[in-house]
Amino acid sequence: MPIDTSSYYPEVNGPDGEKREGDSLNGIHDSLFGPSVKVVEEIIVEENISGESPSEPSQPEIPTFWEKLADSVSQFLSWALLPLLMPVFGILFIFRLSILDVVPANMQTAVTFVIAGINLFAPMLLIFLLKLVGLVQDPGLNGQKERTIPYIITALCYGASAWFVASRGAPVWVAMFFCGGVVASLINFAINFKWKISAHAAAIAGIVALLIRLQRDVAVEPKLFVWLLITVGAAGLLGSARVWMRRHTVWQVLAGYLVGFCSVFFMMYIR
């Protein structure tokens, strides 16, 4: 399990209302991997003063094979289902599972590459630049404060994608899918000032909403339902992975699902 989770679990208040460093999951008390050396030393000093024999310091537990496997799978899911990839998955589903499967293959490929450039490569380059100037420390954007500017970048990229597909004569509901991403990004941006909502959960929930809307209104492919089940299962695994890695709490993941699903689902009703 990841040891350094200080950016994900802030300090909490003690019974007297004062902030106590030791009360967080990453503080000097009640650490995820047992008491720290400082705590052990404090215990030994207190026991010596009281005349009791000092106890042996507890050793951190060694992760089991299954815990290491869960760590690896969680890391894989977090990167394979990166929020920046969701617009690309979305346009692929739109071309393969809707009436737009009649669009010539070369046009589908060209549009997909443009969407990938806008929503994947451009944000990655901008995040890299933010890291160079010191505004971002972790490229994975796991810190709450590091997500403010990237949320704005994401909203702009979704907006550019909506404009692009609309300018190419795509149906309104396709542009509205990307507009739903704009709405979700802005909501996440606002929430991020007070709370660290799960961007992974919001992004994949938007794909679930897209597939449900396709099945209800514009789909002609019988295999869409199978992809919907796969995506729902992937969303559940991804949310569990984010909680397992201590990147988010269960409530933060559920909130992400709600924001992403509702933003895309209801925006796609606009015709």
CSV table of C-alpha atoms in Angstrom, one decimal:
chain,number,residue,atom,x,y,z
A,1,MET,CA,0.0,0.0,0.0
A,2,PRO,CA,1.3,3.5,-0.7
A,3,ILE,CA,3.0,4.9,2.4
A,4,ASP,CA,3.0,8.7,1.6
A,5,THR,CA,-0.7,9.6,1.7
A,6,SER,CA,-0.3,12.9,3.5
A,7,SER,CA,-1.9,14.9,0.7
A,8,TYR,CA,-5.0,12.8,0.6
A,9,TYR,CA,-6.0,12.7,4.3
A,10,PRO,CA,-5.8,16.1,6.0
A,11,GLU,CA,-5.3,16.6,9.7
A,12,VAL,CA,-8.4,16.5,11.9
A,13,ASN,CA,-9.4,18.2,15.1
A,14,GLY,CA,-9.1,16.7,18.5
A,15,PRO,CA,-11.8,16.6,21.2
A,16,ASP,CA,-10.8,20.1,22.4
A,17,GLY,CA,-11.4,21.6,18.9
A,18,GLU,CA,-7.6,22.2,18.4
A,19,LYS,CA,-5.8,20.7,15.4
A,20,ARG,CA,-3.7,17.7,16.4
A,21,GLU,CA,-1.0,16.5,14.1
A,22,GLY,CA,-1.2,12.9,15.4
A,23,ASP,CA,-4.9,12.4,14.7
A,24,SER,CA,-4.6,12.1,10.9
A,25,LEU,CA,-4.0,8.8,9.2
A,26,ASN,CA,-0.6,10.0,8.3
A,27,GLY,CA,0.4,11.7,11.6
A,28,ILE,CA,2.8,10.6,14.2
A,29,HIS,CA,0.1,8.7,16.0
A,30,ASP,CA,-2.1,6.0,14.5
A,31,SER,CA,-0.1,5.8,11.3
A,32,LEU,CA,-1.3,3.4,8.7
A,33,PHE,CA,1.8,1.4,9.2
A,34,GLY,CA,2.0,1.5,13.0
A,35,PRO,CA,3.4,4.1,15.4
A,36,SER,CA,6.3,6.1,14.2
A,37,VAL,CA,9.7,6.2,15.9
A,38,LYS,CA,8.8,9.4,17.6
A,39,VAL,CA,5.8,7.9,19.2
A,40,VAL,CA,7.7,4.8,20.3
A,41,GLU,CA,10.3,7.0,21.9
A,42,GLU,CA,7.6,9.0,23.7
A,43,ILE,CA,6.0,5.7,25.0
A,44,ILE,CA,9.4,4.5,26.3
A,45,VAL,CA,10.1,7.8,28.1
A,46,GLU,CA,6.7,7.7,29.7
A,47,GLU,CA,7.1,4.1,30.8
A,48,ASN,CA,10.6,4.8,32.3
A,49,ILE,CA,9.1,7.7,34.3
A,50,SER,CA,6.3,5.6,35.6
A,51,GLY,CA,8.8,2.8,36.6
A,52,GLU,CA,7.4,0.3,34.1
A,53,SER,CA,9.6,-1.6,31.7
A,54,PRO,CA,9.7,-0.3,28.2
A,55,SER,CA,7.8,-2.3,25.6
A,56,GLU,CA,9.3,-3.3,22.3
A,57,PRO,CA,8.5,-1.0,19.4
A,58,SER,CA,5.9,-2.4,17.1
A,59,GLN,CA,7.1,-3.2,13.6
A,60,PRO,CA,5.2,-2.1,10.5
A,61,GLU,CA,3.3,-4.9,8.8
A,62,ILE,CA,4.8,-6.3,5.6
A,63,PRO,CA,2.2,-6.2,2.8
A,64,THR,CA,1.0,-9.6,1.8
A,65,PHE,CA,1.0,-10.9,-1.8
A,66,TRP,CA,-2.6,-10.0,-2.2
A,67,GLU,CA,-2.1,-6.5,-1.0
A,68,LYS,CA,0.8,-6.0,-3.4
A,69,LEU,CA,-1.4,-7.4,-6.2
A,70,ALA,CA,-4.2,-5.0,-5.2
A,71,ASP,CA,-1.8,-2.1,-5.3
A,72,SER,CA,-0.6,-3.1,-8.8
A,73,VAL,CA,-4.1,-3.6,-10.2
A,74,SER,CA,-5.2,-0.3,-8.7
A,75,GLN,CA,-2.3,1.6,-10.2
A,76,PHE,CA,-3.0,0.0,-13.6
A,77,LEU,CA,-6.7,0.9,-13.5
A,78,SER,CA,-5.9,4.5,-12.4
A,79,TRP,CA,-3.7,5.0,-15.4
A,80,ALA,CA,-5.6,2.9,-18.0
A,81,LEU,CA,-8.8,4.8,-17.1
A,82,LEU,CA,-7.2,8.2,-16.8
A,83,PRO,CA,-9.8,11.0,-17.0
A,84,LEU,CA,-7.9,12.5,-19.9
A,85,LEU,CA,-8.6,9.3,-21.9
A,86,MET,CA,-12.4,9.4,-21.4
A,87,PRO,CA,-13.1,11.8,-24.3
A,88,VAL,CA,-11.2,9.5,-26.6
A,89,PHE,CA,-13.2,6.5,-25.3
A,90,GLY,CA,-16.3,8.5,-25.7
A,91,ILE,CA,-15.8,9.4,-29.4
A,92,LEU,CA,-14.8,5.7,-30.1
A,93,PHE,CA,-18.1,4.5,-28.6
A,94,ILE,CA,-20.0,7.2,-30.5
A,95,PHE,CA,-18.5,6.0,-33.8
A,96,ARG,CA,-18.8,2.3,-33.1
A,97,LEU,CA,-22.1,2.0,-31.2
A,98,SER,CA,-24.4,4.6,-32.8
A,99,ILE,CA,-25.8,5.6,-36.1
A,100,LEU,CA,-22.5,7.4,-36.8
A,101,ASP,CA,-20.9,4.1,-37.6
A,102,VAL,CA,-21.8,4.9,-41.2
A,103,VAL,CA,-19.2,7.7,-41.2
A,104,PRO,CA,-16.2,6.8,-43.4
A,105,ALA,CA,-13.4,5.1,-41.6
A,106,ASN,CA,-10.8,7.7,-42.6
A,107,MET,CA,-13.1,10.5,-41.2
A,108,GLN,CA,-13.6,8.5,-37.9
A,109,THR,CA,-9.8,8.1,-37.6
A,110,ALA,CA,-9.1,11.8,-38.2
A,111,VAL,CA,-11.8,13.0,-35.7
A,112,THR,CA,-10.6,10.5,-33.1
A,113,PHE,CA,-7.0,11.8,-33.4
A,114,VAL,CA,-8.1,15.4,-33.1
A,115,ILE,CA,-10.1,14.6,-30.0
A,116,ALA,CA,-7.1,12.8,-28.6
A,117,GLY,CA,-4.9,15.8,-29.3
A,118,ILE,CA,-7.2,18.2,-27.7
A,119,ASN,CA,-8.1,16.2,-24.6
A,120,LEU,CA,-5.0,14.0,-24.0
A,121,PHE,CA,-1.8,15.4,-25.5
A,122,ALA,CA,-2.5,19.1,-25.0
A,123,PRO,CA,-3.4,18.8,-21.3
A,124,MET,CA,-0.4,16.5,-20.7
A,125,LEU,CA,1.9,19.1,-22.2
A,126,LEU,CA,0.3,21.9,-20.1
A,127,ILE,CA,0.6,19.8,-16.9
A,128,PHE,CA,4.2,19.1,-17.7
A,129,LEU,CA,4.8,22.9,-18.1
A,130,LEU,CA,3.0,23.5,-14.8
A,131,LYS,CA,5.3,21.0,-13.2
A,132,LEU,CA,8.4,22.8,-14.6
A,133,VAL,CA,7.3,26.1,-13.1
A,134,GLY,CA,6.5,24.5,-9.8
A,135,LEU,CA,2.7,24.8,-9.8
A,136,VAL,CA,2.3,21.1,-9.9
A,137,GLN,CA,4.5,18.6,-8.0
A,138,ASP,CA,2.8,15.3,-8.8
A,139,PRO,CA,2.0,14.6,-12.5
A,140,GLY,CA,-0.8,12.3,-11.3
A,141,LEU,CA,-2.5,15.4,-9.7
A,142,ASN,CA,-3.2,13.5,-6.5
A,143,GLY,CA,-3.0,16.7,-4.3
A,144,GLN,CA,-6.1,18.8,-3.9
A,145,LYS,CA,-4.4,22.1,-4.5
A,146,GLU,CA,-2.7,20.9,-7.6
A,147,ARG,CA,-6.0,20.3,-9.4
A,148,THR,CA,-7.3,23.8,-9.6
A,149,ILE,CA,-5.6,24.9,-12.9
A,150,PRO,CA,-5.9,21.4,-14.5
A,151,TYR,CA,-9.7,21.5,-13.9
A,152,ILE,CA,-9.8,24.7,-15.9
A,153,ILE,CA,-7.7,23.2,-18.6
A,154,THR,CA,-9.9,20.2,-18.8
A,155,ALA,CA,-13.1,22.3,-19.1
A,156,LEU,CA,-11.5,24.3,-22.0
A,157,CYS,CA,-10.4,21.2,-23.8
A,158,TYR,CA,-13.9,19.7,-23.5
A,159,GLY,CA,-15.3,23.0,-24.8
A,160,ALA,CA,-12.9,22.9,-27.8
A,161,SER,CA,-14.0,19.4,-28.5
A,162,ALA,CA,-17.6,20.4,-28.5
A,163,TRP,CA,-16.9,23.2,-30.9
A,164,PHE,CA,-14.8,21.0,-33.2
A,165,VAL,CA,-17.4,18.2,-33.6
A,166,ALA,CA,-20.2,20.8,-34.1
A,167,SER,CA,-18.2,22.6,-36.8
A,168,ARG,CA,-17.8,19.2,-38.6
A,169,GLY,CA,-21.6,18.7,-38.8
A,170,ALA,CA,-21.9,16.2,-36.0
A,171,PRO,CA,-25.4,15.8,-34.4
A,172,VAL,CA,-26.1,18.1,-31.4
A,173,TRP,CA,-26.1,15.2,-28.9
A,174,VAL,CA,-22.4,14.5,-29.8
A,175,ALA,CA,-21.4,18.1,-29.0
A,176,MET,CA,-23.6,17.9,-25.8
A,177,PHE,CA,-21.6,14.9,-24.6
A,178,PHE,CA,-18.5,17.1,-24.6
A,179,CYS,CA,-20.4,20.0,-23.1
A,180,GLY,CA,-21.4,17.6,-20.2
A,181,GLY,CA,-17.6,17.2,-19.6
A,182,VAL,CA,-17.4,21.0,-19.4
A,183,VAL,CA,-20.1,21.1,-16.8
A,184,ALA,CA,-18.6,18.3,-14.8
A,185,SER,CA,-15.1,19.9,-14.8
A,186,LEU,CA,-16.5,23.2,-13.7
A,187,ILE,CA,-18.5,21.6,-10.8
A,188,ASN,CA,-15.3,19.6,-9.8
A,189,PHE,CA,-13.4,22.9,-10.0
A,190,ALA,CA,-15.8,24.6,-7.6
A,191,ILE,CA,-15.9,21.7,-5.2
A,192,ASN,CA,-12.1,21.3,-5.2
A,193,PHE,CA,-11.8,24.5,-3.1
A,194,LYS,CA,-13.3,22.8,-0.2
A,195,TRP,CA,-13.2,19.1,-0.9
A,196,LYS,CA,-11.2,16.6,-3.1
A,197,ILE,CA,-13.8,15.0,-5.3
A,198,SER,CA,-12.8,12.0,-7.5
A,199,ALA,CA,-12.1,13.2,-11.1
A,200,HIS,CA,-11.6,9.5,-12.1
A,201,ALA,CA,-15.1,8.6,-11.0
A,202,ALA,CA,-16.6,11.7,-12.6
A,203,ALA,CA,-15.0,10.9,-15.9
A,204,ILE,CA,-15.9,7.3,-16.2
A,205,ALA,CA,-19.4,8.0,-15.0
A,206,GLY,CA,-19.8,10.4,-17.9
A,207,ILE,CA,-19.0,7.4,-20.3
A,208,VAL,CA,-21.7,5.3,-18.5
A,209,ALA,CA,-24.2,8.2,-19.0
A,210,LEU,CA,-23.2,8.4,-22.7
A,211,LEU,CA,-23.9,4.7,-23.3
A,212,ILE,CA,-27.2,4.8,-21.5
A,213,ARG,CA,-28.3,7.8,-23.7
A,214,LEU,CA,-27.1,6.0,-26.8
A,215,GLN,CA,-29.1,2.9,-25.9
A,216,ARG,CA,-32.2,4.9,-25.2
A,217,ASP,CA,-32.3,7.2,-28.1
A,218,VAL,CA,-29.8,6.8,-30.9
A,219,ALA,CA,-28.2,3.4,-30.8
A,220,VAL,CA,-28.5,0.7,-33.5
A,221,GLU,CA,-25.8,-1.7,-32.3
A,222,PRO,CA,-27.0,-4.7,-30.3
A,223,LYS,CA,-23.6,-5.0,-28.6
A,224,LEU,CA,-24.0,-1.7,-26.9
A,225,PHE,CA,-25.6,-3.3,-23.8
A,226,VAL,CA,-22.5,-5.5,-23.4
A,227,TRP,CA,-20.2,-2.5,-23.5
A,228,LEU,CA,-22.5,-0.7,-21.0
A,229,LEU,CA,-22.1,-3.6,-18.6
A,230,ILE,CA,-18.4,-3.7,-19.1
A,231,THR,CA,-18.1,0.1,-18.5
A,232,VAL,CA,-20.3,-0.1,-15.3
A,233,GLY,CA,-18.0,-2.9,-14.0
A,234,ALA,CA,-14.9,-0.9,-14.9
A,235,ALA,CA,-16.4,2.1,-13.1
A,236,GLY,CA,-16.9,0.1,-9.9
A,237,LEU,CA,-13.4,-1.4,-10.1
A,238,LEU,CA,-11.9,2.1,-10.7
A,239,GLY,CA,-13.7,3.6,-7.7
A,240,SER,CA,-12.6,0.7,-5.5
A,241,ALA,CA,-9.1,1.2,-6.7
A,242,ARG,CA,-9.0,4.9,-5.8
A,243,VAL,CA,-10.3,4.1,-2.3
A,244,TRP,CA,-7.8,1.2,-1.9
A,245,MET,CA,-4.9,3.5,-2.8
A,246,ARG,CA,-6.2,6.1,-0.4
A,247,ARG,CA,-6.5,8.7,-3.1
A,248,HIS,CA,-10.2,9.3,-2.1
A,249,THR,CA,-12.8,8.3,0.4
A,250,VAL,CA,-15.9,6.4,-0.6
A,251,TRP,CA,-17.9,9.5,-0.4
A,252,GLN,CA,-15.6,11.4,-2.7
A,253,VAL,CA,-15.8,8.6,-5.3
A,254,LEU,CA,-19.6,8.5,-5.0
A,255,ALA,CA,-19.8,12.2,-5.4
A,256,GLY,CA,-17.6,12.0,-8.5
A,257,TYR,CA,-20.0,9.4,-10.0
A,258,LEU,CA,-23.0,11.6,-9.3
A,259,VAL,CA,-21.4,14.8,-10.9
A,260,GLY,CA,-20.1,13.0,-14.0
A,261,PHE,CA,-23.2,11.0,-14.7
A,262,CYS,CA,-25.7,13.8,-14.2
A,263,SER,CA,-23.7,16.4,-16.1
A,264,VAL,CA,-23.4,14.2,-19.3
A,265,PHE,CA,-26.8,12.5,-19.0
A,266,PHE,CA,-28.9,15.7,-18.8
A,267,MET,CA,-26.7,17.8,-21.1
A,268,MET,CA,-27.3,15.2,-23.8
A,269,TYR,CA,-31.1,15.9,-23.6
A,270,ILE,CA,-30.4,19.3,-25.2
A,271,ARG,CA,-31.2,18.9,-29.0
